[in-house]
């Protein structure tokens, strides 16, 4: 049974950065109700009414996975590690974005699946790219020209696809008998621990736990045999999944993590009700801090036009009343306006200067990278604000 626990209100598509503030553009802006629920049967946490993927993953898709140094390094390391551990003859990535992972493999040994045309266009010159949504039809098409795949990788994508049945059945079609599916997604455990409710937005249809993945993959004749905690995006899990009949043994660290999650109560609705209360408190505290600083005439901006901050801004109703603008290094976000609250986005060299007193960390998941990059700002008394794990000024 699915039980609702969190209502984050009316939200726009997190990726729909507006190119103008014309009446026509504003009229077309799409909103949906962001309600999050827990399934008492398989322990899966999901968005109650997912948005149609066709309006999310278009040729205007903004996120570039290689935009941060942290993630470029992380993808390079995992690519090396998986090649060493599984020695795949062929690797396929579902949701290959700008190719930041696959570029670490020999070109001829990879295939990419990427439904956003602008991104698929970027990688098709480098390696075989299918500009399609992942589906059983596509798995069959690929199998016409290729043998089964030994390594399927998917980072921050499976949690984005509403139809898990289609997804896993298509994976089962194409995975070789010795093959391994490796998935990375934000971990529910970290979201609850760090009160990072902004990990919920239209694209994050699911926030997985090892408990829920273990239950789900079984339904599709697959087996979760290993899991690894990784620091990506504020705390993620990397799941290792194979065909049931395969020889991979269940690892002690999987057993340990499943136990930790049970202890944390990720199989219990009460945990999520408590979390929802903390989320409301976080909203009150953030708005009150921003009001206090505004009354002191401090100049405030936001750092990183993340999808996550779309949730925070629209849930807390934070707009240009508080933030003069948002800075972001991604070229195709610059000059645009944030979804729903319409804060202008500037390149950092135009916006992140001496006039700024406080910068809200929209990209709190890159706190370490940003702190080391912005030493001068901190030295001259500039301060960051975060809501993770609690609302505070970072000194
Ligand atoms: P970042 C996206 O979420 C969307 P977002 C997606 N749904 C998902 O799951 C995760 O990624 C993985 C900028 N930046 O990665 C770059 C600076 O400006 O946290 C990015 O626009 N300066 C696929 O958007 C943004 O911040 C910097 O120094 O929540 C970070 O976005 C750095 C380091 C980043 O993901």
PDB file of N, CA and C in Angstrom, residues 9-75:
ATOM      1  N   UNK A   9       4.241  20.810  -2.437  1.00  0.00           N
ATOM      2  CA  UNK A   9       3.449  21.851  -3.118  1.00  0.00           C
ATOM      3  C   UNK A   9       3.527  21.810  -4.629  1.00  0.00           C
ATOM      4  N   UNK A  10       3.085  22.930  -5.216  1.00  0.00           N
ATOM      5  CA  UNK A  10       3.058  23.050  -6.683  1.00  0.00           C
ATOM      6  C   UNK A  10       4.482  23.312  -7.161  1.00  0.00           C
ATOM      7  N   UNK A  11       4.964  22.493  -8.061  1.00  0.00           N
ATOM      8  CA  UNK A  11       6.365  22.624  -8.515  1.00  0.00           C
ATOM      9  C   UNK A  11       6.432  22.649 -10.041  1.00  0.00           C
ATOM     10  N   UNK A  12       7.401  23.391 -10.581  1.00  0.00           N
ATOM     11  CA  UNK A  12       7.620  23.336 -12.033  1.00  0.00           C
ATOM     12  C   UNK A  12       8.560  22.175 -12.372  1.00  0.00           C
ATOM     13  N   UNK A  13       8.782  21.913 -13.631  1.00  0.00           N
ATOM     14  CA  UNK A  13       9.779  20.923 -14.060  1.00  0.00           C
ATOM     15  C   UNK A  13      11.150  21.516 -13.669  1.00  0.00           C
ATOM     16  N   UNK A  14      11.943  20.765 -12.923  1.00  0.00           N
ATOM     17  CA  UNK A  14      13.189  21.319 -12.364  1.00  0.00           C
ATOM     18  C   UNK A  14      14.176  21.765 -13.447  1.00  0.00           C
ATOM     19  N   UNK A  15      14.040  21.178 -14.624  1.00  0.00           N
ATOM     20  CA  UNK A  15      14.963  21.444 -15.721  1.00  0.00           C
ATOM     21  C   UNK A  15      14.449  22.545 -16.664  1.00  0.00           C
ATOM     22  N   UNK A  16      13.252  23.100 -16.359  1.00  0.00           N
ATOM     23  CA  UNK A  16      12.671  24.020 -17.353  1.00  0.00           C
ATOM     24  C   UNK A  16      13.096  25.461 -17.102  1.00  0.00           C
ATOM     25  N   UNK A  17      14.370  25.721 -17.319  1.00  0.00           N
ATOM     26  CA  UNK A  17      14.896  27.083 -17.171  1.00  0.00           C
ATOM     27  C   UNK A  17      14.274  27.948 -18.267  1.00  0.00           C
ATOM     28  N   UNK A  18      13.721  29.091 -17.882  1.00  0.00           N
ATOM     29  CA  UNK A  18      12.989  29.912 -18.857  1.00  0.00           C
ATOM     30  C   UNK A  18      13.935  30.824 -19.626  1.00  0.00           C
ATOM     31  N   UNK A  19      13.748  30.898 -20.955  1.00  0.00           N
ATOM     32  CA  UNK A  19      14.666  31.756 -21.713  1.00  0.00           C
ATOM     33  C   UNK A  19      14.214  33.207 -21.723  1.00  0.00           C
ATOM     34  N   UNK A  20      12.952  33.480 -21.365  1.00  0.00           N
ATOM     35  CA  UNK A  20      12.530  34.884 -21.246  1.00  0.00           C
ATOM     36  C   UNK A  20      11.411  34.970 -20.236  1.00  0.00           C
ATOM     37  N   UNK A  21      11.059  36.209 -19.899  1.00  0.00           N
ATOM     38  CA  UNK A  21       9.963  36.401 -18.946  1.00  0.00           C
ATOM     39  C   UNK A  21       8.736  36.933 -19.679  1.00  0.00           C
ATOM     40  N   UNK A  22       8.661  36.612 -20.996  1.00  0.00           N
ATOM     41  CA  UNK A  22       7.517  37.096 -21.772  1.00  0.00           C
ATOM     42  C   UNK A  22       6.239  36.413 -21.280  1.00  0.00           C
ATOM     43  N   UNK A  23       5.119  37.101 -21.503  1.00  0.00           N
ATOM     44  CA  UNK A  23       3.815  36.579 -21.047  1.00  0.00           C
ATOM     45  C   UNK A  23       3.581  35.178 -21.588  1.00  0.00           C
ATOM     46  N   UNK A  24       3.933  35.013 -22.862  1.00  0.00           N
ATOM     47  CA  UNK A  24       3.719  33.747 -23.539  1.00  0.00           C
ATOM     48  C   UNK A  24       4.501  32.609 -22.874  1.00  0.00           C
ATOM     49  N   UNK A  25       5.767  32.881 -22.566  1.00  0.00           N
ATOM     50  CA  UNK A  25       6.617  31.863 -21.920  1.00  0.00           C
ATOM     51  C   UNK A  25       6.049  31.520 -20.547  1.00  0.00           C
ATOM     52  N   UNK A  26       5.656  32.548 -19.799  1.00  0.00           N
ATOM     53  CA  UNK A  26       5.153  32.307 -18.443  1.00  0.00           C
ATOM     54  C   UNK A  26       3.841  31.519 -18.474  1.00  0.00           C
ATOM     55  N   UNK A  27       3.025  31.804 -19.494  1.00  0.00           N
ATOM     56  CA  UNK A  27       1.729  31.129 -19.609  1.00  0.00           C
ATOM     57  C   UNK A  27       1.923  29.620 -19.834  1.00  0.00           C
ATOM     58  N   UNK A  28       3.027  29.298 -20.542  1.00  0.00           N
ATOM     59  CA  UNK A  28       3.256  27.890 -20.901  1.00  0.00           C
ATOM     60  C   UNK A  28       3.930  27.082 -19.787  1.00  0.00           C
ATOM     61  N   UNK A  29       4.364  27.773 -18.723  1.00  0.00           N
ATOM     62  CA  UNK A  29       5.120  27.054 -17.691  1.00  0.00           C
ATOM     63  C   UNK A  29       4.243  25.963 -17.054  1.00  0.00           C
ATOM     64  N   UNK A  30       4.830  24.766 -16.962  1.00  0.00           N
ATOM     65  CA  UNK A  30       4.079  23.591 -16.504  1.00  0.00           C
ATOM     66  C   UNK A  30       4.319  23.362 -15.012  1.00  0.00           C
ATOM     67  N   UNK A  31       3.249  23.173 -14.256  1.00  0.00           N
ATOM     68  CA  UNK A  31       3.372  22.851 -12.830  1.00  0.00           C
ATOM     69  C   UNK A  31       2.653  21.540 -12.518  1.00  0.00           C
ATOM     70  N   UNK A  32       3.126  20.872 -11.495  1.00  0.00           N
ATOM     71  CA  UNK A  32       2.477  19.634 -11.030  1.00  0.00           C
ATOM     72  C   UNK A  32       2.557  19.615  -9.501  1.00  0.00           C
ATOM     73  N   UNK A  33       1.829  18.710  -8.882  1.00  0.00           N
ATOM     74  CA  UNK A  33       1.860  18.617  -7.410  1.00  0.00           C
ATOM     75  C   UNK A  33       2.927  17.617  -6.981  1.00  0.00           C
ATOM     76  N   UNK A  34       3.874  18.058  -6.178  1.00  0.00           N
ATOM     77  CA  UNK A  34       4.952  17.156  -5.752  1.00  0.00           C
ATOM     78  C   UNK A  34       4.605  16.534  -4.383  1.00  0.00           C
ATOM     79  N   UNK A  35       4.056  15.329  -4.467  1.00  0.00           N
ATOM     80  CA  UNK A  35       3.716  14.586  -3.247  1.00  0.00           C
ATOM     81  C   UNK A  35       4.560  13.317  -3.243  1.00  0.00           C
ATOM     82  N   UNK A  36       5.139  13.005  -2.081  1.00  0.00           N
ATOM     83  CA  UNK A  36       6.030  11.844  -2.013  1.00  0.00           C
ATOM     84  C   UNK A  36       5.386  10.771  -1.134  1.00  0.00           C
ATOM     85  N   UNK A  37       5.492   9.510  -1.593  1.00  0.00           N
ATOM     86  CA  UNK A  37       4.854   8.434  -0.827  1.00  0.00           C
ATOM     87  C   UNK A  37       5.792   7.247  -0.583  1.00  0.00           C
ATOM     88  N   UNK A  38       5.367   6.392   0.341  1.00  0.00           N
ATOM     89  CA  UNK A  38       6.143   5.210   0.750  1.00  0.00           C
ATOM     90  C   UNK A  38       5.277   3.975   0.525  1.00  0.00           C
ATOM     91  N   UNK A  39       5.866   2.964  -0.111  1.00  0.00           N
ATOM     92  CA  UNK A  39       5.139   1.734  -0.356  1.00  0.00           C
ATOM     93  C   UNK A  39       5.449   0.749   0.784  1.00  0.00           C
ATOM     94  N   UNK A  40       4.434   0.417   1.570  1.00  0.00           N
ATOM     95  CA  UNK A  40       4.673  -0.421   2.759  1.00  0.00           C
ATOM     96  C   UNK A  40       5.037  -1.860   2.368  1.00  0.00           C
ATOM     97  N   UNK A  41       4.837  -2.223   1.103  1.00  0.00           N
ATOM     98  CA  UNK A  41       5.099  -3.597   0.690  1.00  0.00           C
ATOM     99  C   UNK A  41       6.558  -3.806   0.264  1.00  0.00           C
ATOM    100  N   UNK A  42       7.042  -2.905  -0.616  1.00  0.00           N
ATOM    101  CA  UNK A  42       8.425  -3.126  -1.088  1.00  0.00           C
ATOM    102  C   UNK A  42       9.385  -2.024  -0.596  1.00  0.00           C
ATOM    103  N   UNK A  43       8.898  -1.117   0.264  1.00  0.00           N
ATOM    104  CA  UNK A  43       9.692  -0.051   0.896  1.00  0.00           C
ATOM    105  C   UNK A  43      10.224   0.998  -0.084  1.00  0.00           C
ATOM    106  N   UNK A  44       9.536   1.105  -1.213  1.00  0.00           N
ATOM    107  CA  UNK A  44       9.979   2.063  -2.229  1.00  0.00           C
ATOM    108  C   UNK A  44       9.389   3.451  -1.963  1.00  0.00           C
ATOM    109  N   UNK A  45      10.254   4.476  -2.008  1.00  0.00           N
ATOM    110  CA  UNK A  45       9.812   5.861  -1.849  1.00  0.00           C
ATOM    111  C   UNK A  45       9.739   6.484  -3.243  1.00  0.00           C
ATOM    112  N   UNK A  46       8.595   7.084  -3.564  1.00  0.00           N
ATOM    113  CA  UNK A  46       8.437   7.613  -4.922  1.00  0.00           C
ATOM    114  C   UNK A  46       7.568   8.858  -4.960  1.00  0.00           C
ATOM    115  N   UNK A  47       7.665   9.569  -6.082  1.00  0.00           N
ATOM    116  CA  UNK A  47       6.783  10.704  -6.347  1.00  0.00           C
ATOM    117  C   UNK A  47       5.419  10.110  -6.715  1.00  0.00           C
ATOM    118  N   UNK A  48       4.362  10.651  -6.097  1.00  0.00           N
ATOM    119  CA  UNK A  48       3.035  10.028  -6.258  1.00  0.00           C
ATOM    120  C   UNK A  48       2.564  10.054  -7.725  1.00  0.00           C
ATOM    121  N   UNK A  49       2.637  11.227  -8.354  1.00  0.00           N
ATOM    122  CA  UNK A  49       2.156  11.315  -9.740  1.00  0.00           C
ATOM    123  C   UNK A  49       3.286  11.791 -10.642  1.00  0.00           C
ATOM    124  N   UNK A  50       4.065  10.869 -11.194  1.00  0.00           N
ATOM    125  CA  UNK A  50       5.214  11.276 -12.005  1.00  0.00           C
ATOM    126  C   UNK A  50       4.797  12.051 -13.257  1.00  0.00           C
ATOM    127  N   UNK A  51       5.679  12.958 -13.656  1.00  0.00           N
ATOM    128  CA  UNK A  51       5.472  13.768 -14.861  1.00  0.00           C
ATOM    129  C   UNK A  51       5.818  12.898 -16.077  1.00  0.00           C
ATOM    130  N   UNK A  52       5.201  13.168 -17.210  1.00  0.00           N
ATOM    131  CA  UNK A  52       5.494  12.410 -18.426  1.00  0.00           C
ATOM    132  C   UNK A  52       6.946  12.668 -18.888  1.00  0.00           C
ATOM    133  N   UNK A  53       7.781  11.618 -18.986  1.00  0.00           N
ATOM    134  CA  UNK A  53       9.195  11.809 -19.365  1.00  0.00           C
ATOM    135  C   UNK A  53       9.384  12.582 -20.682  1.00  0.00           C
ATOM    136  N   UNK A  54       8.393  12.501 -21.562  1.00  0.00           N
ATOM    137  CA  UNK A  54       8.538  13.184 -22.863  1.00  0.00           C
ATOM    138  C   UNK A  54       8.606  14.699 -22.699  1.00  0.00           C
ATOM    139  N   UNK A  55       8.046  15.239 -21.597  1.00  0.00           N
ATOM    140  CA  UNK A  55       8.185  16.695 -21.430  1.00  0.00           C
ATOM    141  C   UNK A  55       9.398  17.060 -20.571  1.00  0.00           C
ATOM    142  N   UNK A  56      10.061  16.051 -20.036  1.00  0.00           N
ATOM    143  CA  UNK A  56      11.255  16.332 -19.221  1.00  0.00           C
ATOM    144  C   UNK A  56      12.545  16.213 -20.036  1.00  0.00           C
ATOM    145  N   UNK A  57      12.640  15.122 -20.818  1.00  0.00           N
ATOM    146  CA  UNK A  57      13.920  14.821 -21.480  1.00  0.00           C
ATOM    147  C   UNK A  57      13.852  15.226 -22.949  1.00  0.00           C
ATOM    148  N   UNK A  58      13.998  16.512 -23.154  1.00  0.00           N
ATOM    149  CA  UNK A  58      13.838  17.069 -24.498  1.00  0.00           C
ATOM    150  C   UNK A  58      15.204  17.484 -25.048  1.00  0.00           C
ATOM    151  N   UNK A  59      15.184  18.124 -26.214  1.00  0.00           N
ATOM    152  CA  UNK A  59      16.459  18.589 -26.797  1.00  0.00           C
ATOM    153  C   UNK A  59      16.948  19.877 -26.115  1.00  0.00           C
ATOM    154  N   UNK A  60      16.272  20.280 -25.022  1.00  0.00           N
ATOM    155  CA  UNK A  60      16.729  21.454 -24.269  1.00  0.00           C
ATOM    156  C   UNK A  60      17.269  21.036 -22.906  1.00  0.00           C
ATOM    157  N   UNK A  61      17.560  19.774 -22.743  1.00  0.00           N
ATOM    158  CA  UNK A  61      17.962  19.284 -21.425  1.00  0.00           C
ATOM    159  C   UNK A  61      19.221  20.000 -20.932  1.00  0.00           C
ATOM    160  N   UNK A  62      19.146  20.559 -19.710  1.00  0.00           N
ATOM    161  CA  UNK A  62      20.202  21.478 -19.268  1.00  0.00           C
ATOM    162  C   UNK A  62      21.394  20.825 -18.548  1.00  0.00           C
ATOM    163  N   UNK A  63      21.149  19.776 -17.775  1.00  0.00           N
ATOM    164  CA  UNK A  63      22.216  19.256 -16.909  1.00  0.00           C
ATOM    165  C   UNK A  63      23.365  18.616 -17.702  1.00  0.00           C
ATOM    166  N   UNK A  64      24.591  19.030 -17.355  1.00  0.00           N
ATOM    167  CA  UNK A  64      25.789  18.419 -17.946  1.00  0.00           C
ATOM    168  C   UNK A  64      26.549  17.717 -16.826  1.00  0.00           C
ATOM    169  N   UNK A  65      26.631  16.396 -16.912  1.00  0.00           N
ATOM    170  CA  UNK A  65      27.235  15.636 -15.818  1.00  0.00           C
ATOM    171  C   UNK A  65      28.706  15.983 -15.610  1.00  0.00           C
ATOM    172  N   UNK A  66      29.372  16.503 -16.649  1.00  0.00           N
ATOM    173  CA  UNK A  66      30.804  16.776 -16.491  1.00  0.00           C
ATOM    174  C   UNK A  66      31.091  18.194 -16.008  1.00  0.00           C
ATOM    175  N   UNK A  67      30.066  18.891 -15.504  1.00  0.00           N
ATOM    176  CA  UNK A  67      30.259  20.293 -15.117  1.00  0.00           C
ATOM    177  C   UNK A  67      31.118  20.457 -13.851  1.00  0.00           C
ATOM    178  N   UNK A  68      31.196  19.416 -13.016  1.00  0.00           N
ATOM    179  CA  UNK A  68      32.022  19.566 -11.808  1.00  0.00           C
ATOM    180  C   UNK A  68      33.239  18.648 -11.864  1.00  0.00           C
ATOM    181  N   UNK A  69      34.309  19.164 -11.310  1.00  0.00           N
ATOM    182  CA  UNK A  69      35.581  18.445 -11.218  1.00  0.00           C
ATOM    183  C   UNK A  69      35.373  17.148 -10.423  1.00  0.00           C
ATOM    184  N   UNK A  70      34.576  17.269  -9.332  1.00  0.00           N
ATOM    185  CA  UNK A  70      34.297  16.119  -8.466  1.00  0.00           C
ATOM    186  C   UNK A  70      33.691  14.972  -9.269  1.00  0.00           C
ATOM    187  N   UNK A  71      32.704  15.274 -10.112  1.00  0.00           N
ATOM    188  CA  UNK A  71      32.027  14.206 -10.850  1.00  0.00           C
ATOM    189  C   UNK A  71      32.894  13.669 -11.993  1.00  0.00           C
ATOM    190  N   UNK A  72      33.688  14.528 -12.626  1.00  0.00           N
ATOM    191  CA  UNK A  72      34.579  14.033 -13.700  1.00  0.00           C
ATOM    192  C   UNK A  72      35.512  12.972 -13.118  1.00  0.00           C
ATOM    193  N   UNK A  73      36.057  13.278 -11.945  1.00  0.00           N
ATOM    194  CA  UNK A  73      36.978  12.359 -11.281  1.00  0.00           C
ATOM    195  C   UNK A  73      36.249  11.070 -10.869  1.00  0.00           C
ATOM    196  N   UNK A  74      35.039  11.259 -10.279  1.00  0.00           N
ATOM    197  CA  UNK A  74      34.270  10.093  -9.797  1.00  0.00           C
ATOM    198  C   UNK A  74      33.970   9.127 -10.951  1.00  0.00           C
ATOM    199  N   UNK A  75      33.596   9.669 -12.117  1.00  0.00           N
ATOM    200  CA  UNK A  75      33.274   8.796 -13.259  1.00  0.00           C
ATOM    201  C   UNK A  75      34.525   8.100 -13.791  1.00  0.00           C
TER     202      UNK A  75
END
